[in-house]
């Protein structure tokens, strides 16, 4: 129970920060309501507060479904508009949107919003999609002791095609997204390559630092149908982190689910949006190592339910009620072969 002065300070912040942000965005102005920073705040500080960064050229609307899921679960949620994003204007190749070309702008933005988030909860969970995932990963490594958990959704550490990376590194031209959706997009429809180069550089820094840096628990999520980012880089990140942070998790959605790079909402192509929200909560609400996750999954191959395996291992208090949703989807065959390499040829 917060004391009187803590409650007063919280109430002031909970009212002033959204108001100040809204006034600043009115002065820009923003393209539409979907581009506004979002604040889902309870009447008092919460044990954990979520700080979510949306994707490159997109806007805070991407994290509203997940934000609402965490809010309903008792978390405060902040989804700030990234620098230079979501501004109204006639943006095109001759007049490109005002996106930053300096990584320091994004880094200082992330640090500033971390300080804001710390006013709304005891522990901070940071997350992000694509370029926002890159920024979340950087922040988690930069301020490892101040971050409780990190959720990385299709983080842009590099492109799915190295030729594209080369273009991003050397070209300064304008690129426009190809979309089948009618009407104007909520965010920007294009960008110049130097704007994206910033995230490629931060992604490279994240991979390099992950080899030696301290890290909070991270959940790295990929999808096999992602045509934008490098899933092998996600696997490398996890391999780098696991020796020093055993509570690092990884999951890649199967191709059969047809989940796109823009995985946060049904509106942007993920009909399994609610499943994504559930497994994200399972991670944040659990305190399990990846080895324990694999052991639970392995015991399920012996006929046990997830909850039975969790209880048998004495992990009930460390496991989220949502954990079965993730464990059910894990590739049990891969786990069995990992423990019994000689079975590979037999199962094949």
PDB file of C-alpha atoms in Angstrom, residues 59-284:
ATOM      1  CA  UNK A  59       3.044   4.266 -34.140  1.00  0.00           C
ATOM      2  CA  UNK A  60       1.839   3.406 -30.607  1.00  0.00           C
ATOM      3  CA  UNK A  61      -1.378   1.799 -31.910  1.00  0.00           C
ATOM      4  CA  UNK A  62       0.657  -1.386 -32.498  1.00  0.00           C
ATOM      5  CA  UNK A  63       0.927  -2.102 -28.778  1.00  0.00           C
ATOM      6  CA  UNK A  64      -2.606  -1.204 -27.707  1.00  0.00           C
ATOM      7  CA  UNK A  65      -3.968  -4.806 -27.778  1.00  0.00           C
ATOM      8  CA  UNK A  66      -1.044  -6.134 -25.742  1.00  0.00           C
ATOM      9  CA  UNK A  67      -1.059  -3.046 -23.557  1.00  0.00           C
ATOM     10  CA  UNK A  68      -4.712  -3.607 -22.692  1.00  0.00           C
ATOM     11  CA  UNK A  69      -4.001  -7.267 -21.875  1.00  0.00           C
ATOM     12  CA  UNK A  70      -1.273  -6.278 -19.411  1.00  0.00           C
ATOM     13  CA  UNK A  71      -3.372  -3.430 -18.004  1.00  0.00           C
ATOM     14  CA  UNK A  72      -6.228  -5.840 -17.303  1.00  0.00           C
ATOM     15  CA  UNK A  73      -3.710  -8.125 -15.591  1.00  0.00           C
ATOM     16  CA  UNK A  74      -2.791  -5.320 -13.170  1.00  0.00           C
ATOM     17  CA  UNK A  75       0.106  -3.546 -14.896  1.00  0.00           C
ATOM     18  CA  UNK A  76       0.560   0.100 -15.738  1.00  0.00           C
ATOM     19  CA  UNK A  77       1.407   0.489 -19.426  1.00  0.00           C
ATOM     20  CA  UNK A  78       3.185   3.278 -21.333  1.00  0.00           C
ATOM     21  CA  UNK A  79       3.530   3.280 -25.135  1.00  0.00           C
ATOM     22  CA  UNK A  80       5.424   6.410 -26.236  1.00  0.00           C
ATOM     23  CA  UNK A  81       5.604   7.667 -29.811  1.00  0.00           C
ATOM     24  CA  UNK A  82       9.153   7.207 -31.122  1.00  0.00           C
ATOM     25  CA  UNK A  83      11.110  10.357 -32.084  1.00  0.00           C
ATOM     26  CA  UNK A  84      10.119  11.815 -35.448  1.00  0.00           C
ATOM     27  CA  UNK A  85       7.273   9.326 -35.888  1.00  0.00           C
ATOM     28  CA  UNK A  86       3.585   9.921 -36.484  1.00  0.00           C
ATOM     29  CA  UNK A  87       3.799  13.582 -37.490  1.00  0.00           C
ATOM     30  CA  UNK A  88       1.209  15.025 -39.840  1.00  0.00           C
ATOM     31  CA  UNK A  89       2.484  16.145 -43.229  1.00  0.00           C
ATOM     32  CA  UNK A  90       2.660  15.406 -46.935  1.00  0.00           C
ATOM     33  CA  UNK A  91       5.600  13.021 -46.730  1.00  0.00           C
ATOM     34  CA  UNK A  92       7.092  11.502 -49.877  1.00  0.00           C
ATOM     35  CA  UNK A  93      10.377  10.977 -51.706  1.00  0.00           C
ATOM     36  CA  UNK A  94      10.863  14.714 -52.236  1.00  0.00           C
ATOM     37  CA  UNK A  95       9.760  15.510 -48.698  1.00  0.00           C
ATOM     38  CA  UNK A  96      10.608  12.472 -46.522  1.00  0.00           C
ATOM     39  CA  UNK A  97       9.260  12.151 -42.976  1.00  0.00           C
ATOM     40  CA  UNK A  98      11.424  13.702 -40.228  1.00  0.00           C
ATOM     41  CA  UNK A  99      12.894  10.475 -38.855  1.00  0.00           C
ATOM     42  CA  UNK A 100      16.148  10.667 -36.846  1.00  0.00           C
ATOM     43  CA  UNK A 101      19.401   9.621 -38.512  1.00  0.00           C
ATOM     44  CA  UNK A 102      21.346   9.629 -35.237  1.00  0.00           C
ATOM     45  CA  UNK A 103      21.172   6.603 -32.924  1.00  0.00           C
ATOM     46  CA  UNK A 104      21.803   8.842 -29.924  1.00  0.00           C
ATOM     47  CA  UNK A 105      18.371  10.432 -30.389  1.00  0.00           C
ATOM     48  CA  UNK A 106      16.674   7.068 -29.905  1.00  0.00           C
ATOM     49  CA  UNK A 107      18.951   6.045 -27.043  1.00  0.00           C
ATOM     50  CA  UNK A 108      18.302   9.223 -25.078  1.00  0.00           C
ATOM     51  CA  UNK A 109      14.586   8.824 -25.793  1.00  0.00           C
ATOM     52  CA  UNK A 110      14.637   5.283 -24.368  1.00  0.00           C
ATOM     53  CA  UNK A 111      16.548   6.372 -21.263  1.00  0.00           C
ATOM     54  CA  UNK A 112      14.159   9.269 -20.701  1.00  0.00           C
ATOM     55  CA  UNK A 113      11.076   7.063 -20.924  1.00  0.00           C
ATOM     56  CA  UNK A 114      12.660   4.497 -18.631  1.00  0.00           C
ATOM     57  CA  UNK A 115      12.928   7.239 -16.004  1.00  0.00           C
ATOM     58  CA  UNK A 116       9.278   8.150 -16.589  1.00  0.00           C
ATOM     59  CA  UNK A 117       8.190   4.510 -16.343  1.00  0.00           C
ATOM     60  CA  UNK A 118       9.967   4.066 -13.021  1.00  0.00           C
ATOM     61  CA  UNK A 119       7.477   6.517 -11.495  1.00  0.00           C
ATOM     62  CA  UNK A 120       4.582   4.190 -12.279  1.00  0.00           C
ATOM     63  CA  UNK A 121       5.736   0.829 -10.944  1.00  0.00           C
ATOM     64  CA  UNK A 122       8.293  -0.949  -8.800  1.00  0.00           C
ATOM     65  CA  UNK A 123       9.851  -2.846 -11.725  1.00  0.00           C
ATOM     66  CA  UNK A 124       9.996  -2.053 -15.438  1.00  0.00           C
ATOM     67  CA  UNK A 125       9.220  -4.512 -18.219  1.00  0.00           C
ATOM     68  CA  UNK A 126      10.453  -3.194 -21.555  1.00  0.00           C
ATOM     69  CA  UNK A 127       9.319  -4.476 -24.933  1.00  0.00           C
ATOM     70  CA  UNK A 128       9.327  -3.571 -28.582  1.00  0.00           C
ATOM     71  CA  UNK A 129       8.487  -4.625 -32.123  1.00  0.00           C
ATOM     72  CA  UNK A 130      11.004  -4.588 -34.987  1.00  0.00           C
ATOM     73  CA  UNK A 131      13.038  -1.377 -34.616  1.00  0.00           C
ATOM     74  CA  UNK A 132      11.308  -0.850 -31.282  1.00  0.00           C
ATOM     75  CA  UNK A 133      12.506  -4.318 -30.300  1.00  0.00           C
ATOM     76  CA  UNK A 134      16.045  -3.298 -31.198  1.00  0.00           C
ATOM     77  CA  UNK A 135      15.720  -0.256 -28.960  1.00  0.00           C
ATOM     78  CA  UNK A 136      14.232  -2.367 -26.138  1.00  0.00           C
ATOM     79  CA  UNK A 137      17.161  -4.796 -26.396  1.00  0.00           C
ATOM     80  CA  UNK A 138      19.665  -1.934 -26.249  1.00  0.00           C
ATOM     81  CA  UNK A 139      17.941  -0.443 -23.206  1.00  0.00           C
ATOM     82  CA  UNK A 140      17.859  -3.830 -21.462  1.00  0.00           C
ATOM     83  CA  UNK A 141      21.617  -4.226 -21.928  1.00  0.00           C
ATOM     84  CA  UNK A 142      22.383  -0.598 -21.118  1.00  0.00           C
ATOM     85  CA  UNK A 143      20.341  -0.596 -17.883  1.00  0.00           C
ATOM     86  CA  UNK A 144      20.278  -4.293 -17.021  1.00  0.00           C
ATOM     87  CA  UNK A 145      19.942  -3.709 -13.284  1.00  0.00           C
ATOM     88  CA  UNK A 146      16.928  -1.412 -13.796  1.00  0.00           C
ATOM     89  CA  UNK A 147      14.954  -3.678 -16.144  1.00  0.00           C
ATOM     90  CA  UNK A 148      12.991  -6.636 -14.789  1.00  0.00           C
ATOM     91  CA  UNK A 149      12.192  -8.302 -18.129  1.00  0.00           C
ATOM     92  CA  UNK A 150      12.490  -7.573 -21.866  1.00  0.00           C
ATOM     93  CA  UNK A 151      10.129  -8.715 -24.624  1.00  0.00           C
ATOM     94  CA  UNK A 152      11.593  -8.595 -28.140  1.00  0.00           C
ATOM     95  CA  UNK A 153       9.085  -9.105 -30.946  1.00  0.00           C
ATOM     96  CA  UNK A 154      10.691  -9.646 -34.371  1.00  0.00           C
ATOM     97  CA  UNK A 155      13.555  -7.363 -33.341  1.00  0.00           C
ATOM     98  CA  UNK A 156      15.413  -5.754 -36.240  1.00  0.00           C
ATOM     99  CA  UNK A 157      19.016  -6.774 -35.575  1.00  0.00           C
ATOM    100  CA  UNK A 158      19.595  -7.054 -39.320  1.00  0.00           C
ATOM    101  CA  UNK A 159      17.515  -7.734 -42.424  1.00  0.00           C
ATOM    102  CA  UNK A 160      16.430 -11.163 -43.644  1.00  0.00           C
ATOM    103  CA  UNK A 161      18.541 -10.525 -46.746  1.00  0.00           C
ATOM    104  CA  UNK A 162      22.161  -9.358 -46.490  1.00  0.00           C
ATOM    105  CA  UNK A 163      21.847  -7.570 -49.835  1.00  0.00           C
ATOM    106  CA  UNK A 164      19.188  -5.380 -48.245  1.00  0.00           C
ATOM    107  CA  UNK A 165      21.589  -4.659 -45.383  1.00  0.00           C
ATOM    108  CA  UNK A 166      24.128  -3.499 -47.956  1.00  0.00           C
ATOM    109  CA  UNK A 167      21.557  -1.153 -49.514  1.00  0.00           C
ATOM    110  CA  UNK A 168      20.677   0.218 -46.085  1.00  0.00           C
ATOM    111  CA  UNK A 169      24.368   0.852 -45.342  1.00  0.00           C
ATOM    112  CA  UNK A 170      25.319   2.617 -48.575  1.00  0.00           C
ATOM    113  CA  UNK A 171      22.209   4.155 -50.170  1.00  0.00           C
ATOM    114  CA  UNK A 172      20.515   7.399 -49.186  1.00  0.00           C
ATOM    115  CA  UNK A 173      17.401   7.027 -51.323  1.00  0.00           C
ATOM    116  CA  UNK A 174      13.728   6.981 -50.335  1.00  0.00           C
ATOM    117  CA  UNK A 175      11.857   3.679 -49.997  1.00  0.00           C
ATOM    118  CA  UNK A 176       8.086   3.225 -49.850  1.00  0.00           C
ATOM    119  CA  UNK A 177       6.407   0.239 -48.188  1.00  0.00           C
ATOM    120  CA  UNK A 178       4.365  -1.983 -50.490  1.00  0.00           C
ATOM    121  CA  UNK A 179       0.943  -2.727 -49.013  1.00  0.00           C
ATOM    122  CA  UNK A 180      -2.348  -4.208 -50.139  1.00  0.00           C
ATOM    123  CA  UNK A 181      -4.289  -2.261 -47.528  1.00  0.00           C
ATOM    124  CA  UNK A 182      -6.603   0.454 -48.934  1.00  0.00           C
ATOM    125  CA  UNK A 183      -6.286   4.059 -47.817  1.00  0.00           C
ATOM    126  CA  UNK A 184      -3.548   5.872 -45.961  1.00  0.00           C
ATOM    127  CA  UNK A 185      -1.497   3.942 -43.378  1.00  0.00           C
ATOM    128  CA  UNK A 186      -1.687   5.030 -39.755  1.00  0.00           C
ATOM    129  CA  UNK A 187       2.072   5.594 -39.666  1.00  0.00           C
ATOM    130  CA  UNK A 188       4.451   6.631 -42.447  1.00  0.00           C
ATOM    131  CA  UNK A 189       4.336   4.944 -45.839  1.00  0.00           C
ATOM    132  CA  UNK A 190       8.050   5.394 -46.518  1.00  0.00           C
ATOM    133  CA  UNK A 191      11.487   6.426 -45.268  1.00  0.00           C
ATOM    134  CA  UNK A 192      15.041   7.117 -46.417  1.00  0.00           C
ATOM    135  CA  UNK A 193      17.674   4.429 -45.922  1.00  0.00           C
ATOM    136  CA  UNK A 194      19.720   6.494 -43.424  1.00  0.00           C
ATOM    137  CA  UNK A 195      16.633   6.477 -41.169  1.00  0.00           C
ATOM    138  CA  UNK A 196      16.687   2.672 -41.063  1.00  0.00           C
ATOM    139  CA  UNK A 197      20.496   2.531 -40.893  1.00  0.00           C
ATOM    140  CA  UNK A 198      20.230   3.811 -37.331  1.00  0.00           C
ATOM    141  CA  UNK A 199      18.489   0.604 -36.226  1.00  0.00           C
ATOM    142  CA  UNK A 200      20.879  -1.596 -38.179  1.00  0.00           C
ATOM    143  CA  UNK A 201      23.731   0.034 -36.251  1.00  0.00           C
ATOM    144  CA  UNK A 202      21.962  -0.375 -32.896  1.00  0.00           C
ATOM    145  CA  UNK A 203      21.185  -4.001 -33.781  1.00  0.00           C
ATOM    146  CA  UNK A 204      24.848  -4.662 -34.508  1.00  0.00           C
ATOM    147  CA  UNK A 205      25.757  -3.075 -31.171  1.00  0.00           C
ATOM    148  CA  UNK A 206      23.197  -5.256 -29.364  1.00  0.00           C
ATOM    149  CA  UNK A 207      24.608  -8.459 -30.858  1.00  0.00           C
ATOM    150  CA  UNK A 208      28.162  -7.448 -29.978  1.00  0.00           C
ATOM    151  CA  UNK A 209      27.340  -6.419 -26.400  1.00  0.00           C
ATOM    152  CA  UNK A 210      25.226  -9.527 -25.809  1.00  0.00           C
ATOM    153  CA  UNK A 211      28.387 -11.666 -25.868  1.00  0.00           C
ATOM    154  CA  UNK A 212      29.668 -10.204 -22.602  1.00  0.00           C
ATOM    155  CA  UNK A 213      27.136  -7.807 -21.063  1.00  0.00           C
ATOM    156  CA  UNK A 214      24.877  -8.437 -18.092  1.00  0.00           C
ATOM    157  CA  UNK A 215      21.254  -8.828 -19.107  1.00  0.00           C
ATOM    158  CA  UNK A 216      17.811  -9.061 -17.546  1.00  0.00           C
ATOM    159  CA  UNK A 217      15.681 -12.047 -18.617  1.00  0.00           C
ATOM    160  CA  UNK A 218      14.661 -11.617 -22.260  1.00  0.00           C
ATOM    161  CA  UNK A 219      11.987 -13.341 -24.317  1.00  0.00           C
ATOM    162  CA  UNK A 220      12.953 -13.255 -28.005  1.00  0.00           C
ATOM    163  CA  UNK A 221      10.027 -14.004 -30.324  1.00  0.00           C
ATOM    164  CA  UNK A 222      10.311 -14.655 -34.071  1.00  0.00           C
ATOM    165  CA  UNK A 223       8.049 -15.931 -36.829  1.00  0.00           C
ATOM    166  CA  UNK A 224       9.099 -18.240 -39.654  1.00  0.00           C
ATOM    167  CA  UNK A 225       7.148 -16.152 -42.187  1.00  0.00           C
ATOM    168  CA  UNK A 226       9.060 -12.960 -41.362  1.00  0.00           C
ATOM    169  CA  UNK A 227      10.435 -11.470 -44.584  1.00  0.00           C
ATOM    170  CA  UNK A 228      11.852  -8.358 -42.944  1.00  0.00           C
ATOM    171  CA  UNK A 229      14.345  -9.382 -40.252  1.00  0.00           C
ATOM    172  CA  UNK A 230      16.954 -12.068 -39.641  1.00  0.00           C
ATOM    173  CA  UNK A 231      15.674 -14.885 -37.427  1.00  0.00           C
ATOM    174  CA  UNK A 232      19.194 -16.408 -37.218  1.00  0.00           C
ATOM    175  CA  UNK A 233      20.269 -13.177 -35.509  1.00  0.00           C
ATOM    176  CA  UNK A 234      17.550 -13.751 -32.907  1.00  0.00           C
ATOM    177  CA  UNK A 235      18.938 -17.237 -32.277  1.00  0.00           C
ATOM    178  CA  UNK A 236      22.462 -15.830 -32.004  1.00  0.00           C
ATOM    179  CA  UNK A 237      21.278 -13.251 -29.485  1.00  0.00           C
ATOM    180  CA  UNK A 238      19.702 -15.979 -27.350  1.00  0.00           C
ATOM    181  CA  UNK A 239      22.829 -18.155 -27.578  1.00  0.00           C
ATOM    182  CA  UNK A 240      24.940 -15.186 -26.480  1.00  0.00           C
ATOM    183  CA  UNK A 241      22.707 -14.356 -23.517  1.00  0.00           C
ATOM    184  CA  UNK A 242      21.890 -17.798 -22.121  1.00  0.00           C
ATOM    185  CA  UNK A 243      25.262 -18.598 -20.471  1.00  0.00           C
ATOM    186  CA  UNK A 244      24.991 -15.501 -18.259  1.00  0.00           C
ATOM    187  CA  UNK A 245      21.206 -15.143 -18.130  1.00  0.00           C
ATOM    188  CA  UNK A 246      19.558 -18.597 -17.919  1.00  0.00           C
ATOM    189  CA  UNK A 247      16.085 -17.023 -17.821  1.00  0.00           C
ATOM    190  CA  UNK A 248      16.375 -16.065 -21.494  1.00  0.00           C
ATOM    191  CA  UNK A 249      13.529 -17.590 -23.551  1.00  0.00           C
ATOM    192  CA  UNK A 250      13.093 -18.044 -27.300  1.00  0.00           C
ATOM    193  CA  UNK A 251      10.140 -18.991 -29.464  1.00  0.00           C
ATOM    194  CA  UNK A 252       9.601 -18.895 -33.225  1.00  0.00           C
ATOM    195  CA  UNK A 253       6.045 -19.159 -34.538  1.00  0.00           C
ATOM    196  CA  UNK A 254       5.606 -21.968 -37.049  1.00  0.00           C
ATOM    197  CA  UNK A 255       5.145 -21.079 -40.712  1.00  0.00           C
ATOM    198  CA  UNK A 256       1.735 -22.763 -40.657  1.00  0.00           C
ATOM    199  CA  UNK A 257       0.361 -19.961 -38.458  1.00  0.00           C
ATOM    200  CA  UNK A 258       1.308 -17.392 -41.121  1.00  0.00           C
ATOM    201  CA  UNK A 259       2.153 -14.702 -38.577  1.00  0.00           C
ATOM    202  CA  UNK A 260       3.766 -11.688 -40.276  1.00  0.00           C
ATOM    203  CA  UNK A 261       6.598  -9.446 -39.130  1.00  0.00           C
ATOM    204  CA  UNK A 262       3.965  -6.967 -37.915  1.00  0.00           C
ATOM    205  CA  UNK A 263       2.763  -9.484 -35.349  1.00  0.00           C
ATOM    206  CA  UNK A 264       1.221  -7.270 -32.678  1.00  0.00           C
ATOM    207  CA  UNK A 265      -2.311  -6.810 -34.038  1.00  0.00           C
ATOM    208  CA  UNK A 266      -5.035  -8.531 -36.028  1.00  0.00           C
ATOM    209  CA  UNK A 267      -5.324  -5.355 -38.099  1.00  0.00           C
ATOM    210  CA  UNK A 268      -1.738  -5.842 -39.322  1.00  0.00           C
ATOM    211  CA  UNK A 269      -2.131  -9.519 -40.141  1.00  0.00           C
ATOM    212  CA  UNK A 270      -1.826 -11.598 -36.960  1.00  0.00           C
ATOM    213  CA  UNK A 271      -5.055 -13.494 -36.357  1.00  0.00           C
ATOM    214  CA  UNK A 272      -3.286 -15.108 -33.367  1.00  0.00           C
ATOM    215  CA  UNK A 273      -2.936 -11.765 -31.577  1.00  0.00           C
ATOM    216  CA  UNK A 274      -4.499 -13.080 -28.346  1.00  0.00           C
ATOM    217  CA  UNK A 275      -2.070 -16.031 -28.298  1.00  0.00           C
ATOM    218  CA  UNK A 276       0.881 -13.646 -28.575  1.00  0.00           C
ATOM    219  CA  UNK A 277      -0.474 -11.641 -25.643  1.00  0.00           C
ATOM    220  CA  UNK A 278      -0.866 -14.797 -23.539  1.00  0.00           C
ATOM    221  CA  UNK A 279       2.671 -16.087 -24.084  1.00  0.00           C
ATOM    222  CA  UNK A 280       4.087 -12.614 -23.389  1.00  0.00           C
ATOM    223  CA  UNK A 281       2.251 -12.595 -20.059  1.00  0.00           C
ATOM    224  CA  UNK A 282       3.457 -16.137 -19.370  1.00  0.00           C
ATOM    225  CA  UNK A 283       7.052 -14.903 -19.579  1.00  0.00           C
ATOM    226  CA  UNK A 284       6.583 -11.752 -17.528  1.00  0.00           C
TER     227      UNK A 284
END
